[in-house]
Short mmCIF file of C-alpha atoms and ligand atoms in Angstrom, two decimals:
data_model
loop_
_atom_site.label_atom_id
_atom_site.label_comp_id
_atom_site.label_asym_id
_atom_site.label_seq_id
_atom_site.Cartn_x
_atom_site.Cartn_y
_atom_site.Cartn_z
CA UNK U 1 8.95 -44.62 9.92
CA UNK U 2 6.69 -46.69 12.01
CA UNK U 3 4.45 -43.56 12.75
CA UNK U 4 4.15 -42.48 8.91
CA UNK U 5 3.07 -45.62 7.83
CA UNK U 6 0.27 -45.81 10.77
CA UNK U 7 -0.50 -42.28 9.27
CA UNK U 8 -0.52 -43.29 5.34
CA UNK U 9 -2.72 -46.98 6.24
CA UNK U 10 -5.44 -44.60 8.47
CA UNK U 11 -5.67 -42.28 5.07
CA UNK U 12 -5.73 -45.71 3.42
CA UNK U 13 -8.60 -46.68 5.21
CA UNK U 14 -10.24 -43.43 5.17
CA UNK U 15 -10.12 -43.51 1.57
CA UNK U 16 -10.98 -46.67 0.63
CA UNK U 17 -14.00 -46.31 3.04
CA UNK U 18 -15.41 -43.30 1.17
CA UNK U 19 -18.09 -43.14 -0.78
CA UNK U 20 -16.46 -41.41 -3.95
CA UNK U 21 -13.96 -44.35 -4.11
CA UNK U 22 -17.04 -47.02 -4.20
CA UNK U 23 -18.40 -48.15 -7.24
CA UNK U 24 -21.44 -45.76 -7.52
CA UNK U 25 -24.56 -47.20 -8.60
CA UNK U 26 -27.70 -44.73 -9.51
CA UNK U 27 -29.39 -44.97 -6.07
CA UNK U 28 -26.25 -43.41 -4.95
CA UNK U 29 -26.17 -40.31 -6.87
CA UNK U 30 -28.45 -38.69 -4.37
CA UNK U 31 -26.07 -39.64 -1.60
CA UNK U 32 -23.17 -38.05 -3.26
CA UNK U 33 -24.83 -34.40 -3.62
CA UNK U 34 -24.65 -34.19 0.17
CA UNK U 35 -20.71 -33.62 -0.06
CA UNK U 36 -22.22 -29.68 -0.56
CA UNK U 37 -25.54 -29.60 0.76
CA UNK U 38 -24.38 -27.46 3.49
CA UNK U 39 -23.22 -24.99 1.22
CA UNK U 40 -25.93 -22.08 0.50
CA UNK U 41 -26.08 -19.52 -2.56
CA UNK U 42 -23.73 -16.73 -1.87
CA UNK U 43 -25.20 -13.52 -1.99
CA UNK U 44 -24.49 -11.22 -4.78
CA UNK U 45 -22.23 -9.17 -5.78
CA UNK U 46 -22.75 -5.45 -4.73
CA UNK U 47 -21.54 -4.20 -7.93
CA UNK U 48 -21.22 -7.30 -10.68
CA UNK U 49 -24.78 -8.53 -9.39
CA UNK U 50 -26.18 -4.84 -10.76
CA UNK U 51 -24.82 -6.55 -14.52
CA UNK U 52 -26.33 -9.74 -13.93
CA UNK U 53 -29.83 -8.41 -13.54
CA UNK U 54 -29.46 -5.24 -15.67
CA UNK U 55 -28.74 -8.41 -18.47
CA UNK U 56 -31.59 -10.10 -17.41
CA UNK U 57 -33.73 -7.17 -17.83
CA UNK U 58 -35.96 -6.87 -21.06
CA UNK U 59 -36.89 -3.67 -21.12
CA UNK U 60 -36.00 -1.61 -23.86
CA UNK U 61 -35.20 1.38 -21.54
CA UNK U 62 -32.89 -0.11 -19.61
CA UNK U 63 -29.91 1.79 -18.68
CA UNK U 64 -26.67 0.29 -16.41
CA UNK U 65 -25.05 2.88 -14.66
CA UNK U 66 -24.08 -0.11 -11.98
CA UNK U 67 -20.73 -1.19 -13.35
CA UNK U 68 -17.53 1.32 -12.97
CA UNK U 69 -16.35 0.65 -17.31
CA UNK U 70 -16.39 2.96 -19.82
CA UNK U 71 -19.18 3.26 -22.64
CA UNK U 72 -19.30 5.63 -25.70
CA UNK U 73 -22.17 8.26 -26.59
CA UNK U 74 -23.98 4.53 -27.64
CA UNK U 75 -23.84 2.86 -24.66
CA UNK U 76 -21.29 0.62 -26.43
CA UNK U 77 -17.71 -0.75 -24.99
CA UNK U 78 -15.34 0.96 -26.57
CA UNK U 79 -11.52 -0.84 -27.77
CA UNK U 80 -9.30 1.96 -27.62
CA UNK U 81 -7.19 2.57 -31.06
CA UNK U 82 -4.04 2.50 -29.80
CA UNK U 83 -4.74 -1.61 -28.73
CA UNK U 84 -6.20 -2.17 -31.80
CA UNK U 85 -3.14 -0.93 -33.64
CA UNK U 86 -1.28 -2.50 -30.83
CA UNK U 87 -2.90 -6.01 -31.34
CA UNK U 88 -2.38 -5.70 -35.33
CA UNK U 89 1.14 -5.96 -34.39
CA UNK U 90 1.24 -8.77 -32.28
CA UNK U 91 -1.57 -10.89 -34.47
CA UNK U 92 0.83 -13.84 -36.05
CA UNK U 93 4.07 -13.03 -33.84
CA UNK U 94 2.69 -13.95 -30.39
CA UNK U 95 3.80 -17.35 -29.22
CA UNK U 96 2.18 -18.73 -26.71
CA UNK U 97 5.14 -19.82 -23.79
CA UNK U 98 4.80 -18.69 -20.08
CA UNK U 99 5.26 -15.55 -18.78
CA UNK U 100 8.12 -15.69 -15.97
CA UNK U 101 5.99 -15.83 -12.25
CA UNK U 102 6.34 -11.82 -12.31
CA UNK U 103 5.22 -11.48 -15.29
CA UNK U 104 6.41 -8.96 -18.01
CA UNK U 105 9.37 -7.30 -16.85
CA UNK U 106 9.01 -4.98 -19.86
CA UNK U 107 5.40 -3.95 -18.95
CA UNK U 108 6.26 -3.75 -15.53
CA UNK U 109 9.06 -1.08 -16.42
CA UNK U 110 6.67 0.94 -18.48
CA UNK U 111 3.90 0.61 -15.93
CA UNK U 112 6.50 1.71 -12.88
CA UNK U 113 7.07 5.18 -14.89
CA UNK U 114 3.60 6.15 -15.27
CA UNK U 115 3.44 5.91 -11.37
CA UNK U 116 6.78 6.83 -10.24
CA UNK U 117 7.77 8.75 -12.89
CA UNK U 118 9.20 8.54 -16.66
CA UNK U 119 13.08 9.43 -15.82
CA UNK U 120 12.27 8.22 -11.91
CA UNK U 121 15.43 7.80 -10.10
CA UNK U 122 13.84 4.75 -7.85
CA UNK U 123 13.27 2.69 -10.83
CA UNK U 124 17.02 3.22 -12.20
CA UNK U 125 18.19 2.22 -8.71
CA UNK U 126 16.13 -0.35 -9.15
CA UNK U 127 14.38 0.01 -5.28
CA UNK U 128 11.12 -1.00 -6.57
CA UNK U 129 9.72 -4.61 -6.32
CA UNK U 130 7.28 -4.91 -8.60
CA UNK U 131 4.72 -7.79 -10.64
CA UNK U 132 2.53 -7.97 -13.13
CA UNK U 133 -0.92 -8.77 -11.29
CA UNK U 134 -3.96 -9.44 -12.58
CA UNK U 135 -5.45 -6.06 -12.40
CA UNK U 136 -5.82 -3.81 -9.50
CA UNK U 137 -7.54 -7.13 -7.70
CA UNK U 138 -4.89 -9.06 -8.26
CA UNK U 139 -2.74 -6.24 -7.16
CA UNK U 140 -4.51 -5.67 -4.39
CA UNK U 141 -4.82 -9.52 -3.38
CA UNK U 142 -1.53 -10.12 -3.65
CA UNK U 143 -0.27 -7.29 -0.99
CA UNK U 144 -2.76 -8.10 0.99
CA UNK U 145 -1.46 -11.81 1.28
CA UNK U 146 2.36 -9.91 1.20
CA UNK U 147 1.41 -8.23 4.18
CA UNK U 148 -0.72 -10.72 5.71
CA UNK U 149 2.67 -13.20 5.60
CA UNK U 150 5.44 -10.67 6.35
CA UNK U 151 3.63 -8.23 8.82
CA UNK U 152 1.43 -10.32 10.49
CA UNK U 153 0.00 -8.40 13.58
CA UNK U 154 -0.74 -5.81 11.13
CA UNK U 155 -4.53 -4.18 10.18
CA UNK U 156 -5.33 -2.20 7.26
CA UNK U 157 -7.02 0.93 7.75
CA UNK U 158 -9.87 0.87 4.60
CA UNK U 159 -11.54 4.89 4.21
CA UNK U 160 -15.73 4.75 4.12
CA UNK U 161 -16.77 4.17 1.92
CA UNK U 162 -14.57 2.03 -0.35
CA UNK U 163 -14.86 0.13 -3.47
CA UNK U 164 -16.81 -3.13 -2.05
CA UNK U 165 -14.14 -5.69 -3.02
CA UNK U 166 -11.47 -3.56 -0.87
CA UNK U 167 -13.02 -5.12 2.10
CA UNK U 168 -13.10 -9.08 0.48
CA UNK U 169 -9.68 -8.47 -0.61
CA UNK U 170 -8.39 -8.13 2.99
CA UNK U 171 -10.71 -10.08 4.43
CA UNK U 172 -10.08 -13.38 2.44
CA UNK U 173 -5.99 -12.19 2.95
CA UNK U 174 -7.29 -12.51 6.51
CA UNK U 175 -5.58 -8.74 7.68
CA UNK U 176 -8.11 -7.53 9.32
CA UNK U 177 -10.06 -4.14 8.59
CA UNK U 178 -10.06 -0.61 10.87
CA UNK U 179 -12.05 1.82 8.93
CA UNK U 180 -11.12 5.40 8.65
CA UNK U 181 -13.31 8.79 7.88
CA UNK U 182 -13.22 10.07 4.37
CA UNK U 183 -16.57 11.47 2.78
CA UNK U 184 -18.80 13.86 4.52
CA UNK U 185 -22.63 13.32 3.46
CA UNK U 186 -23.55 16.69 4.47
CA UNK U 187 -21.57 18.20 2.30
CA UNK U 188 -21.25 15.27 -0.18
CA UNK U 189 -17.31 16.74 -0.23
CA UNK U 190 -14.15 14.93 1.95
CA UNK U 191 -14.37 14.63 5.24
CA UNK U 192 -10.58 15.99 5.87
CA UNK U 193 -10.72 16.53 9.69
CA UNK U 194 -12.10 12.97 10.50
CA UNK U 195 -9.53 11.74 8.23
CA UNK U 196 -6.73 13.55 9.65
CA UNK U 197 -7.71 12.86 12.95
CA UNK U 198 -8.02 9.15 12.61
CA UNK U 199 -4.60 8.97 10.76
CA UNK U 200 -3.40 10.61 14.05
CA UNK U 201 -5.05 8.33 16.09
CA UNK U 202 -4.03 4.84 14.12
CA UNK U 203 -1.12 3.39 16.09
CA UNK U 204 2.41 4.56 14.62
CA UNK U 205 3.25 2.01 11.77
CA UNK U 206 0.08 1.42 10.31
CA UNK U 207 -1.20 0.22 6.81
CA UNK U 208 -3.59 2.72 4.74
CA UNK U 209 -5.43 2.16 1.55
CA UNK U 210 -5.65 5.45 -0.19
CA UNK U 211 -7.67 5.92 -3.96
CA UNK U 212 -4.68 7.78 -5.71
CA UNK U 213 -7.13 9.28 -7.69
CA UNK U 214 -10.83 9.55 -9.03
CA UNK U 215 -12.22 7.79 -5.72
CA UNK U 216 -14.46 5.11 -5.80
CA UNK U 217 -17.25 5.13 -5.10
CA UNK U 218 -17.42 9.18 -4.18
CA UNK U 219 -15.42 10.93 -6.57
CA UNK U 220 -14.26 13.09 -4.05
CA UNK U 221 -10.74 13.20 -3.62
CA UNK U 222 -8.45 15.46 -1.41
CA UNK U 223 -6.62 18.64 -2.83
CA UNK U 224 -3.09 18.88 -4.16
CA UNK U 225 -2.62 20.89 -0.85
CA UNK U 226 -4.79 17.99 1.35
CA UNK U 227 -2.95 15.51 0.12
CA UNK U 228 0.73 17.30 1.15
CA UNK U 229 -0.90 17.24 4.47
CA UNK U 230 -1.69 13.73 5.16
CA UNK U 231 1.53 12.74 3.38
CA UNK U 232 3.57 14.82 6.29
CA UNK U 233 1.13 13.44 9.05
CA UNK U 234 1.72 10.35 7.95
CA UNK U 235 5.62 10.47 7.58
CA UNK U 236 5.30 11.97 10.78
CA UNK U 237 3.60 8.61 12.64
CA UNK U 238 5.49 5.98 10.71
CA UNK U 239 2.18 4.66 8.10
CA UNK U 240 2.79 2.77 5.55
CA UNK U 241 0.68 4.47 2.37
CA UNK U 242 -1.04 1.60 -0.17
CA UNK U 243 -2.15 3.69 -3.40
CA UNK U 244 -5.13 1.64 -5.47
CA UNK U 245 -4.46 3.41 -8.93
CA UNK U 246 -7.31 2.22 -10.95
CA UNK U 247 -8.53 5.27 -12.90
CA UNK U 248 -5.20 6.99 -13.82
CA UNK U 249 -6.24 9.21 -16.51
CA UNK U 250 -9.70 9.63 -15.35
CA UNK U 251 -9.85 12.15 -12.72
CA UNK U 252 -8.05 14.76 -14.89
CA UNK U 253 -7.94 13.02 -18.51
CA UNK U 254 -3.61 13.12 -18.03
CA UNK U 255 -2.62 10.37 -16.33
CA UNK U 256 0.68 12.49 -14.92
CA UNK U 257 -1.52 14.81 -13.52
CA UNK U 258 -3.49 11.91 -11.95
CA UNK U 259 -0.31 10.25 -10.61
CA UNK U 260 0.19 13.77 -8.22
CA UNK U 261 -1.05 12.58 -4.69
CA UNK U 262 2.32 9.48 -5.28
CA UNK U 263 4.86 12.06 -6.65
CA UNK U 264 3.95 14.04 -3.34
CA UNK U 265 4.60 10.94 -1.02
CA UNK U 266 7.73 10.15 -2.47
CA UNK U 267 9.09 13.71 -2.63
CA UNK U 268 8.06 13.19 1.40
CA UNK U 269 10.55 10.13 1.21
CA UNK U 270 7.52 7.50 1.80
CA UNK U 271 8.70 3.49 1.48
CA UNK U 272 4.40 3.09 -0.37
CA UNK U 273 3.02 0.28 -2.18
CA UNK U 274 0.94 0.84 -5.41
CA UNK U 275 -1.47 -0.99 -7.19
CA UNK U 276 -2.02 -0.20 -11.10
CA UNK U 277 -4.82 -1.39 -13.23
CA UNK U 278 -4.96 -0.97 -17.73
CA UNK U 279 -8.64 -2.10 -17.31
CA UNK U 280 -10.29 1.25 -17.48
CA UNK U 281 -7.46 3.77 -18.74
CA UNK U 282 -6.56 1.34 -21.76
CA UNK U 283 -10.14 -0.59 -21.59
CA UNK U 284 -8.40 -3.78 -21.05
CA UNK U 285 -11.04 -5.17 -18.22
CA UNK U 286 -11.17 -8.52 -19.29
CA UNK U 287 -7.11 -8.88 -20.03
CA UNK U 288 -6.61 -9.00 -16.61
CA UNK U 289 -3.19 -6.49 -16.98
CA UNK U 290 -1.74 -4.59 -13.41
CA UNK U 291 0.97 -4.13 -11.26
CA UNK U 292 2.05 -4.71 -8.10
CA UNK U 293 4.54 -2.58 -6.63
CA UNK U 294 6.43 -1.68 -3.63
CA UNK U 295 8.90 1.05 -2.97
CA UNK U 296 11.84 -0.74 -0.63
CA UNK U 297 14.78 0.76 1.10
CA UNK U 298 17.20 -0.76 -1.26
CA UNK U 299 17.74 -3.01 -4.50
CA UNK U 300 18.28 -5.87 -2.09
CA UNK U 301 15.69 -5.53 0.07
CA UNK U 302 13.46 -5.07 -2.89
CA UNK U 303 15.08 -8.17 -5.13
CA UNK U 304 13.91 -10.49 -1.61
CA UNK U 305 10.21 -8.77 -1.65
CA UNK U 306 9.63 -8.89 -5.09
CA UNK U 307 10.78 -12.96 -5.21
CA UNK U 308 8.68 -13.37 -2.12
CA UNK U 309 5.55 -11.87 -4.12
CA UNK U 310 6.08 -14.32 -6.90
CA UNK U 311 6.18 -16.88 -4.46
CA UNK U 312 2.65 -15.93 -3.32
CA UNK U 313 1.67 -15.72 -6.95
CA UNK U 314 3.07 -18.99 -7.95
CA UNK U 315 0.51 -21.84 -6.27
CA UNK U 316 -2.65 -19.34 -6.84
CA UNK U 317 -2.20 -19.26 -10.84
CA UNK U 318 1.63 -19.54 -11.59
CA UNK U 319 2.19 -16.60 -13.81
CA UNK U 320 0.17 -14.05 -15.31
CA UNK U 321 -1.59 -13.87 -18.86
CA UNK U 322 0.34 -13.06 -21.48
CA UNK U 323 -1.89 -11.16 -24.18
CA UNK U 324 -2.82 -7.93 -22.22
CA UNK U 325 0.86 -7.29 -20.92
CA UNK U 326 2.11 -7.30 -24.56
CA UNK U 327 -0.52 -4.81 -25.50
CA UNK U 328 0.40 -2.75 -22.55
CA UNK U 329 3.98 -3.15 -23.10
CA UNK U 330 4.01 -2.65 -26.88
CA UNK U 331 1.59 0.90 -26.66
CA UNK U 332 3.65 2.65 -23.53
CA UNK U 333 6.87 2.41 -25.66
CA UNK U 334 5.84 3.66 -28.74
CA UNK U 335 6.06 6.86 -28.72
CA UNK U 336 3.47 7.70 -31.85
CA UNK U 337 1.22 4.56 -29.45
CA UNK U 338 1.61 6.23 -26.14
CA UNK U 339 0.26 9.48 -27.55
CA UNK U 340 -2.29 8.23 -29.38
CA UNK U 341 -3.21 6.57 -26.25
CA UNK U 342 -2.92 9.55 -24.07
CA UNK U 343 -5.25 11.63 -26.11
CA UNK U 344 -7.58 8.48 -26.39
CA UNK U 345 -7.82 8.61 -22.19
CA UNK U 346 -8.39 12.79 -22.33
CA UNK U 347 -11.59 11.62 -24.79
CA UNK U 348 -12.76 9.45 -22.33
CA UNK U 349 -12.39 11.72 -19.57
CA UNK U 350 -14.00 14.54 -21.39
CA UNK U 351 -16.83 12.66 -22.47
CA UNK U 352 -17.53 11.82 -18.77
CA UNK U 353 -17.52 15.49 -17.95
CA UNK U 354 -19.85 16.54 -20.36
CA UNK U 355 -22.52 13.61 -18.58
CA UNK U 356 -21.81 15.37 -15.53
CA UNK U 357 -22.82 18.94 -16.78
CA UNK U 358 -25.82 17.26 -18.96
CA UNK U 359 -27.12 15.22 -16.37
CA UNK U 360 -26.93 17.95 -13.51
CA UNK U 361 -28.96 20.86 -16.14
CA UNK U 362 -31.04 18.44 -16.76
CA UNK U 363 -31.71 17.69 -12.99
CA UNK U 364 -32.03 21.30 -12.29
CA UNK U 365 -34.18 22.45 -15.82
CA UNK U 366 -36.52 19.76 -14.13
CA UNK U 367 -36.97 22.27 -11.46
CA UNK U 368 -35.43 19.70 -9.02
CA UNK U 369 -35.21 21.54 -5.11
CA UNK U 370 -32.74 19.15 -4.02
CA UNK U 371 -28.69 20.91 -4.92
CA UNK U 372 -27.10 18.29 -7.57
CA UNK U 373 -23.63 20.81 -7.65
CA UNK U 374 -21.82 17.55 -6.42
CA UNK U 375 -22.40 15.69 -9.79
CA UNK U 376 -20.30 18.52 -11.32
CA UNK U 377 -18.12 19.02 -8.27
CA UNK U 378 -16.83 15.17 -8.02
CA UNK U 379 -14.45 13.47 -10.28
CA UNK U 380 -13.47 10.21 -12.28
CA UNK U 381 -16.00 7.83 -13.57
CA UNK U 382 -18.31 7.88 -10.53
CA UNK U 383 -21.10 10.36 -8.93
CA UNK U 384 -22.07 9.63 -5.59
CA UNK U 385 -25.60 10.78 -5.80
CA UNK U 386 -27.07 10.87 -2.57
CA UNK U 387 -29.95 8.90 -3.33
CA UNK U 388 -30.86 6.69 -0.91
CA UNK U 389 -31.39 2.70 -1.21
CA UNK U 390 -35.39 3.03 -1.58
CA UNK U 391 -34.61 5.75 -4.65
CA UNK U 392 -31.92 3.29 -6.28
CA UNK U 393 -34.60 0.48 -5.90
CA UNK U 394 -37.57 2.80 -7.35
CA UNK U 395 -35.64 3.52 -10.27
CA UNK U 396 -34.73 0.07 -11.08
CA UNK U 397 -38.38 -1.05 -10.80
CA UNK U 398 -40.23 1.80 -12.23
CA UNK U 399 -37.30 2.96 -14.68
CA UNK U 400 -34.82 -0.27 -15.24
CA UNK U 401 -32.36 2.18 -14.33
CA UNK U 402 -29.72 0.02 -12.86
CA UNK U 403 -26.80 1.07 -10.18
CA UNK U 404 -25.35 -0.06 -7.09
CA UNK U 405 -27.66 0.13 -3.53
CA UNK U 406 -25.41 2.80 -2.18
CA UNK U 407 -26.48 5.54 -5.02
CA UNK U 408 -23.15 5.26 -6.93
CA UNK U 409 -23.95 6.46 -10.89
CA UNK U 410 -21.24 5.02 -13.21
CA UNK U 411 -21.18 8.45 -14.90
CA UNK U 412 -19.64 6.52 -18.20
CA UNK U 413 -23.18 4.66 -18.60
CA UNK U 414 -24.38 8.06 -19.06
CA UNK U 415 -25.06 9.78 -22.99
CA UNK U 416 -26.72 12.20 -25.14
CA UNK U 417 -29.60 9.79 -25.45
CA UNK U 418 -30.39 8.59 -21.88
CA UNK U 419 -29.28 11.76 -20.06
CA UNK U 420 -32.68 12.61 -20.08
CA UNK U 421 -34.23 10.07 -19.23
CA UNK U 422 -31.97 9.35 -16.43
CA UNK U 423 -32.53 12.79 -14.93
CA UNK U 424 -36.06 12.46 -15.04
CA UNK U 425 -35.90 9.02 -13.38
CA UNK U 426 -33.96 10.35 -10.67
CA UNK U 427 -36.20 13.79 -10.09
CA UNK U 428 -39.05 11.03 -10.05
CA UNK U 429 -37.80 9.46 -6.69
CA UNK U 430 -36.11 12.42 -5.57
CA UNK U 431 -38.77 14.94 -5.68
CA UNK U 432 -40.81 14.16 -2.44
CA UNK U 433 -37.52 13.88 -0.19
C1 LIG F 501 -16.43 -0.96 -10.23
O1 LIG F 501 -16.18 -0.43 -9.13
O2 LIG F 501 -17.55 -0.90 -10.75
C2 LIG F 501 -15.34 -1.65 -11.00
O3 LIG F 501 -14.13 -1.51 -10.33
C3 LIG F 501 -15.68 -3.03 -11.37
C4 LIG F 501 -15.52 -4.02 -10.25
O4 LIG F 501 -14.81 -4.98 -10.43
O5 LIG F 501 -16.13 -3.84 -9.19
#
């Protein structure tokens, strides 16, 4: 007793000796900015800093190709149909209470089958701990923080390259990073021997991140047949597999198709973790809307994981949105909604693959030396061009073409108008190397 109040009249005095508690007079405004003088302008963002100065640009050429979300033949966002029917039905009947701390179990149920399965036999014995997260960050942020708590010696082996907010994620979940080999500049194709080999050499038990599909930033991913070899290699040494989904849909335009590298670690009998985003399949970016899930030995064990994950999410922001998971919810169990939606992905899809034959005839009717076969060969939203940091800077400045430093092209900024353009651009700063 004696030692608590000691402690409570030094915060006392503490407090009543600060400056924020004194009466502040205008001389002392100045004094009170030093609280955060030491704090410096943080640098930006590899990938949302391309937006902010593609926005600030006023040219009327300008062109983003920085930031990975979808854009029709205009250049315009696009709200799929199946929302907007979806949101129709919700306008007037939405109330606005909380969300339990995991969310929607009903979106979570429909989000688990497009993963695991529609008539999965996991989800019916009910083995899977899963959340609604805010998007595949939240996802991702949230197993990262899982594992950081409950497997604390443990690293997470990221492949290079990686979406840049992989490595914040698990850095500010403080797990730290081993990298592994996955893309092969050479041949601008997947580097499956330096993969293999470092998944051999990881200790037995370790954590990988692995792009289910469409990788970003490549857009190279492993064959059907690839894949059933690092799934056995991995069995075989005890890793524990984390699947980012964020494109499902993208890579092939059929999101079951897209969901093949999981359905080949669980027919292996992996315990995996998967992360599942609705921001670019169903164009929900700003609705926040994912999952969190993780495949556990048993409904018990996964009933104790999946409270455990809401008790991570509870003092970082309670329980999720509300708005998104109802759209989600409401268009995967319609049947007439689903389908529409389904078809509405395949457009997307499609539409990126025509950029990617446009934008590589163009390259090559240009009379271009350099072999652009990879922006055909690669998949998903991305192309990972090649171009080096001084070409991605030249176009910017001569052309107000706008994409990340490491040569990534958001293939969905891409369209019948600015294809040409672009190509040009790029056979500009390309030509001399
Ligand atoms: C991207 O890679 O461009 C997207 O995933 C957007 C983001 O948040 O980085």
């Amino acid at each position: 007793m004696a030692a608590l109040r000691a402690a409570s009249s030094n915060i006392t005095r503490r407090i009543s000796g600060s400056s924020i508690y004194s009466k502040t007079r205008p001389s002392e405004a100045r004094w009170m900015s030093s609280w955060w003088n030491h704090v410096t302008p943080a640098p930006k963002d590899p990938i949302l800093g391309v937006t902010e100065a593609f926005l600030a640009d006023s040219s009327p050429n300008k062109v983003n190709v920085g930031v990975g979300a979808y854009r029709d033949d205009n250049g315009k966002p696009v709200v799929l149909d199946c929302v907007r029917e979806a949101e129709a039905r919700i306008a007037g009947n939405l109330n606005m209470e909380y969300l339990p701390m995991g969310g929607s179990n009903h979106m979570v149920e429909e989000t688990l089958k497009l993963a695991y399965g529609d008539s999965s036999e996991l989800i019916k014995d009910k083995r899977i701990a899963a959340v609604q997260a805010l998007s595949g960050t939240g996802a991702c942020r949230l197993f990262a923080d899982f594992q950081k708590r409950y497997k604390p010696e443990s690293e997470i082996y990221i492949p290079i390259p990686t979406w840049s907010n992989h490595h914040n994620i698990w850095r500010d979940a403080q797990v730290s990073q081993k990298l592994y080999h996955y893309y092969h500049p050479e041949s601008r194709g997947l580097d499956f021997s330096g993969m293999m080999n470092d998944i051999k050499n990881a200790p037995k038990g370790s954590f990988f991140l692995l792009h289910a599909c469409a990788h970003n930033p490549t857009g190279v991913d492993p064959t059907e047949e690839e894949w059933k070899e690092i799934s056995q290699l991995m069995k075989e040494k005890g890793h524990f597999p984390f699947f980012d989904m964020a494109y499902q849909g993208f890579a092939s335009g059929d999101p079951e198709r897209d969901a093949k590298a999981i359905r080949i670690f669980l027919q292996d009998g992996h315990l995996l973790g998967v992360s599942q985003s609705f921001a670019k399949n169903m164009g929900l970016y700003g609705q926040r809307v994912g999952c969190l899930s993780v495949l556990c030995e048993n409904e018990q064990e996964a009933l104790s994981v999946k409270t455990r994950m809401q008790q991570i999410a509870r003092p970082m922001y309670s329980n999720p949105p509300v708005h998104g998971a109802l759209l989600v919810s409401i268009i995967l169990s319609d049947p007439n909604l689903k389908n529409l939606w389904l078809k509405e992905v395949k457009v997307m899809a499609d539409r990126i693959i025509g950029m990617r034959t446009a934008l590589r005839e163009n390259l090559e009717k240009l009379g271009s030396s350099l072999s652009w076969e990879h922006i055909t060969k690669q998949i998903g939203m991305f192309c990972y061009s090649g171009m080096t940091k001084d070409q991605v800077h030249r176009l910017t400045s001569e052309f107000h073409i706008y994409m990340t430093d490491n040569g990534r092209i958001s293939m969905a900024g891409v369209t019948t108008k600015n294809v040409e353009y672009i190509a040009n651009a790029i056979h500009e700063v390309t030509k001399s190397s």
